[in-house]
Tab-separated table of C-alpha atoms and ligand atoms in Angstrom:
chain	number	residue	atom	x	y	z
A	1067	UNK	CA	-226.071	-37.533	-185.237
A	1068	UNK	CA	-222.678	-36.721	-183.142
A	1069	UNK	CA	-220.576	-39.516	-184.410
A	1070	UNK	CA	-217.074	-38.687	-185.153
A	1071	UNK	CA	-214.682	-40.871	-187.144
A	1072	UNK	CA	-211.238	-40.033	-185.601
A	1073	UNK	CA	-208.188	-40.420	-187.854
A	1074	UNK	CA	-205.104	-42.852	-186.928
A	1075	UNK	CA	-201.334	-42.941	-186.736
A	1076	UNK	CA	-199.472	-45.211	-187.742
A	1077	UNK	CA	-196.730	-46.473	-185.110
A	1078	UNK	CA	-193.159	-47.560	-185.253
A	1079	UNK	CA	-194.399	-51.196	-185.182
A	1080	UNK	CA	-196.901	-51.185	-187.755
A	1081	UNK	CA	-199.667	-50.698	-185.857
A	1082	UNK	CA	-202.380	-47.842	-185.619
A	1083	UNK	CA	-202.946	-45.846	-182.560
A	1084	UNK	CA	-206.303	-43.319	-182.969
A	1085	UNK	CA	-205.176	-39.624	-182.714
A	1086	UNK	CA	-207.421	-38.940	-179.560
A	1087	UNK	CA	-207.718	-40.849	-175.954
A	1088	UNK	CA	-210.154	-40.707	-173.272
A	1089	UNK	CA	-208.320	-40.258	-169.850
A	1090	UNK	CA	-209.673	-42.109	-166.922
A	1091	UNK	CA	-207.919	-41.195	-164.301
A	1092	UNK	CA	-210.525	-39.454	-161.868
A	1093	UNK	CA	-208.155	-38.204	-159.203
A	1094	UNK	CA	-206.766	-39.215	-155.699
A	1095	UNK	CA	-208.000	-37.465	-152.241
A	1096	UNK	CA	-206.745	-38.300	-148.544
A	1097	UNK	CA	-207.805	-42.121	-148.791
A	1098	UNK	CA	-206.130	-42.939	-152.321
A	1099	UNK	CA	-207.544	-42.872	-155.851
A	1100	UNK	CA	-210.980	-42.222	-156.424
A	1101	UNK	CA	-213.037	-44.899	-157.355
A	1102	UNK	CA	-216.093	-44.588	-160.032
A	1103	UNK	CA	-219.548	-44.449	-158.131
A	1104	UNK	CA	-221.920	-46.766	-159.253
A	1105	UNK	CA	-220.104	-47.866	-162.382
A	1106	UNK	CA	-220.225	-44.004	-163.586
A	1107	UNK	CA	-217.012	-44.668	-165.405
A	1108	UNK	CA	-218.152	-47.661	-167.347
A	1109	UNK	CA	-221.464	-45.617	-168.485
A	1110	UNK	CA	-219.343	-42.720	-169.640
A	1111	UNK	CA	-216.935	-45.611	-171.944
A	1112	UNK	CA	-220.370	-46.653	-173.252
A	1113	UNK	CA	-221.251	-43.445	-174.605
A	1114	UNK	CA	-217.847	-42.443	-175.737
A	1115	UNK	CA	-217.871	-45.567	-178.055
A	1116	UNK	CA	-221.212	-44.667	-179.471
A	1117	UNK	CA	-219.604	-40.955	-180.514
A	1118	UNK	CA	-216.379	-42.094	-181.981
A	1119	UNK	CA	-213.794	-42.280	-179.052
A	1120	UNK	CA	-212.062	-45.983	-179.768
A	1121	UNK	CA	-208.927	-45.323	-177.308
A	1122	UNK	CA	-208.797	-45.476	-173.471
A	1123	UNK	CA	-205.826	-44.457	-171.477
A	1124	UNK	CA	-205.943	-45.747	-168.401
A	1125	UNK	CA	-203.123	-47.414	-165.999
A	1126	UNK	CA	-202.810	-49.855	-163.078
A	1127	UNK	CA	-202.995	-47.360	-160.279
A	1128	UNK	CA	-206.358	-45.417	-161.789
A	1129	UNK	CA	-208.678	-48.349	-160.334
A	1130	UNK	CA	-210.655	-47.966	-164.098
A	1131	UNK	CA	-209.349	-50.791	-165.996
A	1132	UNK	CA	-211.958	-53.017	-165.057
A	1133	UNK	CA	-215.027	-51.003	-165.795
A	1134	UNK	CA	-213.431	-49.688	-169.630
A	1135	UNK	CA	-212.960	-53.582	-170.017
A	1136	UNK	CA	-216.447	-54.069	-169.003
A	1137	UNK	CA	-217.717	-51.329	-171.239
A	1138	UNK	CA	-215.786	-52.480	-174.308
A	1139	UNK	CA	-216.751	-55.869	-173.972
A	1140	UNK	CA	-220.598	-54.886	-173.839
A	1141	UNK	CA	-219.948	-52.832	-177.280
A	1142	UNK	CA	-218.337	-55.863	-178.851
A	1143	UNK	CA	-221.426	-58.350	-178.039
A	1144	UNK	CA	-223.864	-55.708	-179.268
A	1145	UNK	CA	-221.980	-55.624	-182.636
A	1146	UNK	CA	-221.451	-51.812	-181.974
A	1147	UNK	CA	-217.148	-52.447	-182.432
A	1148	UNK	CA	-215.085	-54.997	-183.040
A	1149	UNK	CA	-212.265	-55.825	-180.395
A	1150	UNK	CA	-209.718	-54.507	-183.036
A	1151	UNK	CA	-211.452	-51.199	-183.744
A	1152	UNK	CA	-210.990	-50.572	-179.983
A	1153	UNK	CA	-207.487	-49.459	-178.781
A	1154	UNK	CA	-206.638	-49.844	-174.831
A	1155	UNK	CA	-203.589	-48.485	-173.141
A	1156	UNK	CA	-202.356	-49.267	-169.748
A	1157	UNK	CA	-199.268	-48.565	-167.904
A	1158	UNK	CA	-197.172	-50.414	-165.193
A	1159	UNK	CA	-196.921	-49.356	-161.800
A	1160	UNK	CA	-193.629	-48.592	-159.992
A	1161	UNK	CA	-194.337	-51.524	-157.394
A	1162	UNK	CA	-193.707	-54.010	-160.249
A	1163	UNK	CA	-190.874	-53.002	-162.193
A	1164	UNK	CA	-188.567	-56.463	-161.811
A	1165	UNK	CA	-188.985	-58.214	-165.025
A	1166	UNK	CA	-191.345	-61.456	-164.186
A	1167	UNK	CA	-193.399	-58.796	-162.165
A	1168	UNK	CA	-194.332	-57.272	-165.621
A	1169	UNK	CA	-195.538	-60.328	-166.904
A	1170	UNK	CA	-197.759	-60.961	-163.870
A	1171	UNK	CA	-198.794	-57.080	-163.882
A	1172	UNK	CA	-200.351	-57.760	-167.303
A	1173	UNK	CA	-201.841	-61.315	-166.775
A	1174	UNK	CA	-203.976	-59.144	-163.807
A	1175	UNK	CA	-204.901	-56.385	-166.168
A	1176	UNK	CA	-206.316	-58.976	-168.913
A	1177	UNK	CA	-208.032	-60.460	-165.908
A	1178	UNK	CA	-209.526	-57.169	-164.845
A	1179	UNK	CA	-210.820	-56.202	-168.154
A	1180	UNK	CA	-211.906	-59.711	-169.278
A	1181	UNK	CA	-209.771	-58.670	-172.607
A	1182	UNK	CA	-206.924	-61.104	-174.341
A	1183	UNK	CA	-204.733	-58.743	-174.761
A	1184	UNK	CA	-204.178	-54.694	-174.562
A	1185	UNK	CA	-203.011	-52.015	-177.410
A	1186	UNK	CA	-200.846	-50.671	-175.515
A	1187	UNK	CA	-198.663	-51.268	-172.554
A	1188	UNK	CA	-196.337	-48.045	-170.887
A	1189	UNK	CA	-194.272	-47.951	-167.517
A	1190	UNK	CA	-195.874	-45.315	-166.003
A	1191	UNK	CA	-192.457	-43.911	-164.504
A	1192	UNK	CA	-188.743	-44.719	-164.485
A	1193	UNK	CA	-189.026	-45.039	-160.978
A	1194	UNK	CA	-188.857	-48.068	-159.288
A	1195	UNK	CA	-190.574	-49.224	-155.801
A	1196	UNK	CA	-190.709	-51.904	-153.314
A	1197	UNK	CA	-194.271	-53.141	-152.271
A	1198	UNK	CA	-193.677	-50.636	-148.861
A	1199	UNK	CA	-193.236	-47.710	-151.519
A	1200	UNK	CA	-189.556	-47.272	-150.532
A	1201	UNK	CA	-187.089	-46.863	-153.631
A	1202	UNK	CA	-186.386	-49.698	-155.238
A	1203	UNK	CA	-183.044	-50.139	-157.362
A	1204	UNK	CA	-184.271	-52.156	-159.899
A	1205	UNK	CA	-183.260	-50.815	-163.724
A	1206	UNK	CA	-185.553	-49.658	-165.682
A	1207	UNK	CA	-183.736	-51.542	-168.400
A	1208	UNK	CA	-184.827	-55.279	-166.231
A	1209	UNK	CA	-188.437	-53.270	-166.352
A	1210	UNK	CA	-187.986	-52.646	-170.555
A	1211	UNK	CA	-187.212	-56.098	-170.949
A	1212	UNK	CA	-189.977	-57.465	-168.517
A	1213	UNK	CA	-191.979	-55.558	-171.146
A	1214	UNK	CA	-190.507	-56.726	-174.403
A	1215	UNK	CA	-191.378	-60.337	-172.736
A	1216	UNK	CA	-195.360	-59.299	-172.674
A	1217	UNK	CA	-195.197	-57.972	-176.235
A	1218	UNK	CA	-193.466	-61.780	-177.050
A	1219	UNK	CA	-196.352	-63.177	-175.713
A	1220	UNK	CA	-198.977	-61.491	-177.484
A	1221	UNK	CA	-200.281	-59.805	-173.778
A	1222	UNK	CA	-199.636	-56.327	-175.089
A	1223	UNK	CA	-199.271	-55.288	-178.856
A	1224	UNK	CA	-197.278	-52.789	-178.952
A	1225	UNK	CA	-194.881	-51.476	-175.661
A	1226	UNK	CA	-193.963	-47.847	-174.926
A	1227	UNK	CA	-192.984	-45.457	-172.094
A	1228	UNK	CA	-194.340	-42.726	-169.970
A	1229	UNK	CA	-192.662	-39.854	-167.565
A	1230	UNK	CA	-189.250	-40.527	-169.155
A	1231	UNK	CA	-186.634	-37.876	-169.719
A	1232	UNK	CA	-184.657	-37.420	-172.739
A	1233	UNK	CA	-182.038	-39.077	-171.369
A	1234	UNK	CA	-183.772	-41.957	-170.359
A	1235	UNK	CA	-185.446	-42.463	-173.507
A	1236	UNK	CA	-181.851	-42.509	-175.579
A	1237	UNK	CA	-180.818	-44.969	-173.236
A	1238	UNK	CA	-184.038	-47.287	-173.657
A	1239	UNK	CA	-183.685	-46.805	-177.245
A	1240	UNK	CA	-179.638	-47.449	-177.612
A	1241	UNK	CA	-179.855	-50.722	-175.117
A	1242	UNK	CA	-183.650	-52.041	-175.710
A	1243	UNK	CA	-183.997	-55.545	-178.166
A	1244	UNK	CA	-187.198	-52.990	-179.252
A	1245	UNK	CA	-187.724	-49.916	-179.816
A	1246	UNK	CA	-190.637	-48.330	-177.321
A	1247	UNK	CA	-193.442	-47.112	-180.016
A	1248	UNK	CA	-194.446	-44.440	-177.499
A	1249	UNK	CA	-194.120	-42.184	-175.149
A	1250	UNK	CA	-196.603	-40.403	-172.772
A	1251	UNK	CA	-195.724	-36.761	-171.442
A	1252	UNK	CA	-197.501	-33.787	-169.734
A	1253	UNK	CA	-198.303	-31.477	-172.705
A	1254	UNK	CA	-200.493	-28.514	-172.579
A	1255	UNK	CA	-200.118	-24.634	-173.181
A	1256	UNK	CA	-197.884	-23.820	-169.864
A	1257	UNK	CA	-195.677	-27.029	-171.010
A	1258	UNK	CA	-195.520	-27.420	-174.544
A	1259	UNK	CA	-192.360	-29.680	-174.253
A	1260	UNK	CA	-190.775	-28.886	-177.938
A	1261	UNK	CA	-187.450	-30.636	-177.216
A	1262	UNK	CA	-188.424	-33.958	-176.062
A	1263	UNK	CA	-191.471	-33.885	-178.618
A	1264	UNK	CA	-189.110	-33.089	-181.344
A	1265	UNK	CA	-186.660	-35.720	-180.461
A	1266	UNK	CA	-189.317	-38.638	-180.322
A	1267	UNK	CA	-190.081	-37.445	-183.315
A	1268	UNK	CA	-186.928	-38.028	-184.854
A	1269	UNK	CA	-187.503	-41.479	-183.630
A	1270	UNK	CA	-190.484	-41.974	-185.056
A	1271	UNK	CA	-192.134	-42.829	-181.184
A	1272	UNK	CA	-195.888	-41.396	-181.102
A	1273	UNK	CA	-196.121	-38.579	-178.213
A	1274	UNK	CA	-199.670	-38.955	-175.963
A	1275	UNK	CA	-200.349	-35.634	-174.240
A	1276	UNK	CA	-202.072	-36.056	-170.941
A	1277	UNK	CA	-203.254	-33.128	-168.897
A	1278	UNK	CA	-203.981	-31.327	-172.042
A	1279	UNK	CA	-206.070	-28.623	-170.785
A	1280	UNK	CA	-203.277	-27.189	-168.248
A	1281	UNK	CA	-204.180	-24.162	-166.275
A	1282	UNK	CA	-208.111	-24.157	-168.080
A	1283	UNK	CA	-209.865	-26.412	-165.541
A	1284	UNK	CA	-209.536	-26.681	-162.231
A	1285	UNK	CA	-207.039	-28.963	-160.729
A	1286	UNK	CA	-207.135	-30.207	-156.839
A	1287	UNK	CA	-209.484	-28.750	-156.536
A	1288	UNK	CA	-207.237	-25.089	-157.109
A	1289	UNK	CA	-207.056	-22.447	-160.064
A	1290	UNK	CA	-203.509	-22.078	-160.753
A	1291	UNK	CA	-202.104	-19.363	-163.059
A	1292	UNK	CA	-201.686	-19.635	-166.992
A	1293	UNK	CA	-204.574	-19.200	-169.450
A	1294	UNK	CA	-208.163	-19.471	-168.388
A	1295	UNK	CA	-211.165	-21.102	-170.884
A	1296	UNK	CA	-211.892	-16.621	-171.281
A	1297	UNK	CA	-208.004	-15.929	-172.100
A	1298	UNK	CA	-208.246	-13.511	-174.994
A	1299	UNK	CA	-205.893	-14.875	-177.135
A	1300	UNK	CA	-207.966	-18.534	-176.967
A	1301	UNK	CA	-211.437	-16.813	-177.464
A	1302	UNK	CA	-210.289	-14.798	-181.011
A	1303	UNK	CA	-209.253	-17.911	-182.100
A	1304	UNK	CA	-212.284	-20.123	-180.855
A	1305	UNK	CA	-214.708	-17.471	-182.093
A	1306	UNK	CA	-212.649	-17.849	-186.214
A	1307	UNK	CA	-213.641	-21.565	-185.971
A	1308	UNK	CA	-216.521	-21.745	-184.356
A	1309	UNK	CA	-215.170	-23.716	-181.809
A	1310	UNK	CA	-214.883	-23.550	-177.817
A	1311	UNK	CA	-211.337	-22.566	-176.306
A	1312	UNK	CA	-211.255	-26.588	-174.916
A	1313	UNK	CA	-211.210	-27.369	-178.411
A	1314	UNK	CA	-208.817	-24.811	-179.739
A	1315	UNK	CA	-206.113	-26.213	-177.089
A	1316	UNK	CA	-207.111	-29.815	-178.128
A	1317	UNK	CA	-207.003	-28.981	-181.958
A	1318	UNK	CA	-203.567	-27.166	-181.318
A	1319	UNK	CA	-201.929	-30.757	-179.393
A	1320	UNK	CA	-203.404	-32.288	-182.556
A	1321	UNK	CA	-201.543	-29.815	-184.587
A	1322	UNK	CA	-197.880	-30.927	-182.842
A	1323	UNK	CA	-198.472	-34.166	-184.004
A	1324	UNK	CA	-199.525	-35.269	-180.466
A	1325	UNK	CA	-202.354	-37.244	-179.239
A	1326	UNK	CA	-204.499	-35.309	-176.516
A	1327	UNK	CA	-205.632	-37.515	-173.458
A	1328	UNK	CA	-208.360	-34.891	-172.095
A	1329	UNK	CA	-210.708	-36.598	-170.074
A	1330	UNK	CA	-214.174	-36.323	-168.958
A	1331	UNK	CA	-217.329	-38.059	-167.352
A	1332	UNK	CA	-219.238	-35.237	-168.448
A	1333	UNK	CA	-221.023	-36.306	-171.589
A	1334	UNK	CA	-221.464	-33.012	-173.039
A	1335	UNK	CA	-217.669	-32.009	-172.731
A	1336	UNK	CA	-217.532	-35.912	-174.199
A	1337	UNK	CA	-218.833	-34.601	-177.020
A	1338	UNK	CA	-217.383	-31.422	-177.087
A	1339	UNK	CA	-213.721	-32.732	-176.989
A	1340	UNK	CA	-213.926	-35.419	-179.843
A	1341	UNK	CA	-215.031	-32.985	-182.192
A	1342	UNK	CA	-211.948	-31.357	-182.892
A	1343	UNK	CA	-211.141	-33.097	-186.198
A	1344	UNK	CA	-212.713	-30.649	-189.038
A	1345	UNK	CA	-210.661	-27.955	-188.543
A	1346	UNK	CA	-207.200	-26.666	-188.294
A	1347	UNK	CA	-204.895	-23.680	-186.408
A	1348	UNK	CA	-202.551	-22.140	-188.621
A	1349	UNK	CA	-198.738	-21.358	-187.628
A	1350	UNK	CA	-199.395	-18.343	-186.969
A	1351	UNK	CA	-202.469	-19.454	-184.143
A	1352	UNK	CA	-200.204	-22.482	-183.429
A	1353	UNK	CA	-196.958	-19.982	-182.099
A	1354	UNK	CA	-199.405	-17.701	-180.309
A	1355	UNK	CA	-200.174	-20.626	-178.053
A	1356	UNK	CA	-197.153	-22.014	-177.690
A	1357	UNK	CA	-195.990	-18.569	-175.997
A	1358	UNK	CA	-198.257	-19.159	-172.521
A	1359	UNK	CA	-195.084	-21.858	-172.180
A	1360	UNK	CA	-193.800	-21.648	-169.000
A	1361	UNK	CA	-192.450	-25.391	-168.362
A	1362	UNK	CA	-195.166	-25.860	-165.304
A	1363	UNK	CA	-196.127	-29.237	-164.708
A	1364	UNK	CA	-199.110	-30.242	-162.727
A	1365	UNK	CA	-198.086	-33.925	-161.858
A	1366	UNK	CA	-194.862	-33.266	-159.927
A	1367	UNK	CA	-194.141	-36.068	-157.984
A	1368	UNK	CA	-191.135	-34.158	-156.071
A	1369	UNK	CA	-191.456	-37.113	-153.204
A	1370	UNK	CA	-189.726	-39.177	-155.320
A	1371	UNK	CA	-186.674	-36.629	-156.129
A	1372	UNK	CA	-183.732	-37.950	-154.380
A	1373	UNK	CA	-184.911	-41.855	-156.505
A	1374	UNK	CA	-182.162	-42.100	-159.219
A	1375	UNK	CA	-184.235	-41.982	-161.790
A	1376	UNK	CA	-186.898	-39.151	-160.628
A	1377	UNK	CA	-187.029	-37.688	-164.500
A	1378	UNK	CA	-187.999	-34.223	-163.551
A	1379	UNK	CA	-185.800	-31.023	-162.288
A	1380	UNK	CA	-185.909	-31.248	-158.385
A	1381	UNK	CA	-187.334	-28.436	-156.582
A	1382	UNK	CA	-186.135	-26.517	-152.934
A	1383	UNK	CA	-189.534	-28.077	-150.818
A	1384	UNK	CA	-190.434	-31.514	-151.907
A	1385	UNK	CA	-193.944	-32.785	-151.179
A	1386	UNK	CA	-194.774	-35.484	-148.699
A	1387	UNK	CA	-195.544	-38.906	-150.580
A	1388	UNK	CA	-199.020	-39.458	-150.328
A	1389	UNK	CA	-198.759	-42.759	-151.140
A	1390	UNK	CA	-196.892	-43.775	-147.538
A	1391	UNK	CA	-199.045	-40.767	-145.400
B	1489	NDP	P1	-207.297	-32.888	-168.301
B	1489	NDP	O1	-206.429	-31.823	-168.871
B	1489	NDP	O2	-207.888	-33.892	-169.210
B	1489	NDP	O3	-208.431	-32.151	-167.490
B	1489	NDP	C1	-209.488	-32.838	-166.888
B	1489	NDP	C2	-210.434	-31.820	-166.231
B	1489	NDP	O4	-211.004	-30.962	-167.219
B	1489	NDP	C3	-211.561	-32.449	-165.493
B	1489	NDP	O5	-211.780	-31.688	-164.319
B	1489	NDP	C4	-212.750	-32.289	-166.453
B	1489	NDP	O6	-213.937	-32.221	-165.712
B	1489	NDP	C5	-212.426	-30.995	-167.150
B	1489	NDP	N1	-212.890	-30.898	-168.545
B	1489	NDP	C6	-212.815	-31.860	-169.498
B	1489	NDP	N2	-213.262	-31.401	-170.689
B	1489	NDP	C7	-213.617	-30.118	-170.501
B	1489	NDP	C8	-214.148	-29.118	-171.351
B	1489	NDP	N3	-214.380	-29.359	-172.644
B	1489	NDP	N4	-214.428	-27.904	-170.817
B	1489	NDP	C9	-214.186	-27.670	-169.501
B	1489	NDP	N5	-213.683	-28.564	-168.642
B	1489	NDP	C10	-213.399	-29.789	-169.136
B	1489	NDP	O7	-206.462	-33.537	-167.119
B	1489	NDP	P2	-206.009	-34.953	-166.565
B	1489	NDP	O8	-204.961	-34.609	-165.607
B	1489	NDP	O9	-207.161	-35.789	-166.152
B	1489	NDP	O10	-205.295	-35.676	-167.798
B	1489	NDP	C11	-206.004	-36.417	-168.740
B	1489	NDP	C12	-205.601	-37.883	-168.731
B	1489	NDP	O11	-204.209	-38.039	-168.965
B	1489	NDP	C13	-205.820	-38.601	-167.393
B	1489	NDP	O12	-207.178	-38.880	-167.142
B	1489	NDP	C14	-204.946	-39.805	-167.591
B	1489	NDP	O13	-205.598	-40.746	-168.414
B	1489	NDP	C15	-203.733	-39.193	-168.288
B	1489	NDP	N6	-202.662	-38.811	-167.318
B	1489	NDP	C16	-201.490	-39.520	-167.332
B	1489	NDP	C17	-200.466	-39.239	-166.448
B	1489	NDP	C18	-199.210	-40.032	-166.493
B	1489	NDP	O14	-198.432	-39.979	-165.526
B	1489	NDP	N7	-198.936	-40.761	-167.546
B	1489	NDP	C19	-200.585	-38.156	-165.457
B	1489	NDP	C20	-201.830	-37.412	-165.545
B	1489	NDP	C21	-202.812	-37.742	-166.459
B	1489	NDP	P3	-215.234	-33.139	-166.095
B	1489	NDP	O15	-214.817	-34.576	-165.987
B	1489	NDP	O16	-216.246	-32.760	-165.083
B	1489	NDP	O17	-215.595	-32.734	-167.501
């Protein structure tokens, strides 16, 4: 059979995080995100559980967290997992960044996903909004301890971060009660991030690396440049393992000491991406990859570059917010 038993890291906070997620976040067109069709999502969580996969990331402004709840609760009453075997993260969105609003932003997750609590709880970006999606000037700081609050209570285990900067991590970390156990960054070949990795690190905060497959799949429905699944360099060392080039860039975030996010509804590539765990890249194959760096993000939310806390380096033509038309 194809079940995988995926290995764990520890966090700062005693707790264990498994070293490979399922992304769920299917996309956004002209009318907003895109909503699962026919529960599509909830079947794909199903399956995922029965091959191994026992984390979910998944946020607020996906529109998923009610059918991975769904799907994790049906494993639990067949007997297939236990609720503690199962690790959920979810991330705050920008609307609710004052501090009670974090507390009620949790209380409706738990109520979407019929769960009592989740493994983990991010703020999806420094960036702070008003309900109208104008800038906001709440702190992230009122947000961190709004957070810290919902760990207290027992809503979220463990509390981390996600599109912070250096910067704004030090300053979390020097003026926080806790210390966040994570933090969740764009990481694939064309951005292989080794400062800000190295620096959590130091801190002992787990990195999650969404995106992970970068410039290998399509995205919007566009080909951008960077390494392809038939880049040469990718296929030598996919052919040495036995393995497909998805899996070599997987097996190479696993590698850094980062926890790919890759996600799929496709239950083949399901398959395909969890079994990345019996092998191993060398230095050597590690460095080659690391070279197609060329700091290129694909979620670049330039609309919000003049907020005070956009993280990012501003560009000359922002983008027009989709989220106010
Ligand atoms: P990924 O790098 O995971 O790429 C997803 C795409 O790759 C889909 O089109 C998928 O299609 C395809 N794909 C998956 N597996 C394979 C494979 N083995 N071979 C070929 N194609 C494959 O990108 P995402 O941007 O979705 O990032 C992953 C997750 O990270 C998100 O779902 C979300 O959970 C998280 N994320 C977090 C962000 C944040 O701000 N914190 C921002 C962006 C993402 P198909 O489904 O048809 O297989």
């Amino acid at each position: 059979s194809s079940f995988v038993d995926v290995p764990k890291i520890k966090m700062l906070d005693g707790r264990e995080m498994p070293g490979i997620g399922l992304g769920t976040y299917l996309g956004f067109d002209q009318s907003g995100v895109i909503k699962s069709k026919d529960k599509q999502l909830r079947d794909v969580v199903l399956k995922a559980i029965d091959i191994g996969y026992r984390h979910f990331d998944t946020a607020s402004i996906y529109d998923t967290e009610a059918e991975i709840g769904e799907a994790i609760r049906t494993k639990i009453s067949e007997g297939v997992v236990k609720r503690e075997d199962v690790f959920i993260t979810t991330k705050l969105w920008n609307t609710q960044h004052k501090r009670e609003e974090v507390t009620t932003a949790i209380k409706e997750v738990l109520n979407k996903t019929g769960l009592d609590y989740v493994d983990l709880f991010l703020i999806h970006w420094p960036i702070g909004l008003n309900a109208d999606y104008s800038y906001s000037d709440v702190d992230y700081m009122e947000t961190w301890r709004g957070m810290e609050d919902v760990q207290r209570l027992g809503l979220a285990k463990s509390i981390g971060l996600s599109n912070f900067n250096r910067e704004q991590l030090q300053r979390v970390l020097n003026e926080g009660s806790v210390k966040p156990v994570a933090l969740q960054i764009e990481v694939h070949p064309q951005i292989i991030q080794k400062d800000l990795i190295s620096f959590a690190k130091s801190e002992g905060i787990v990195v999650l690396g969404y995106s992970p497959f970068g410039s290998l799949v399509m995205r919007y429905g566009i080909r951008f440049p960077g390494p392809r699944m038939d880049d040469p360099v990718l296929v030598t060392i996919a052919q040495k393992y036995g393995k497909t080039p998805a899996q070599v860039v997987l097996r190479w975030v696993v590698d850094r000491n980062v926890v790919p996010l890759p996600k799929t509804v496709n239950p083949k590539r399901l398959v395909e991406n969890i079994n990345i765990f019996d092998f191993k890249l060398t230095p050597e194959e590690i460095e080659k990859i690391n070279q197609f760096n060329s700091n290129t993000r694909y979620t670049l939310p330039s609309f919000w570059q003049t907020h005070p806390y956009y993280p990012f380096e501003k560009v000359p033509n922002p983008i027009s917010d989709p989220f106010r038309g």
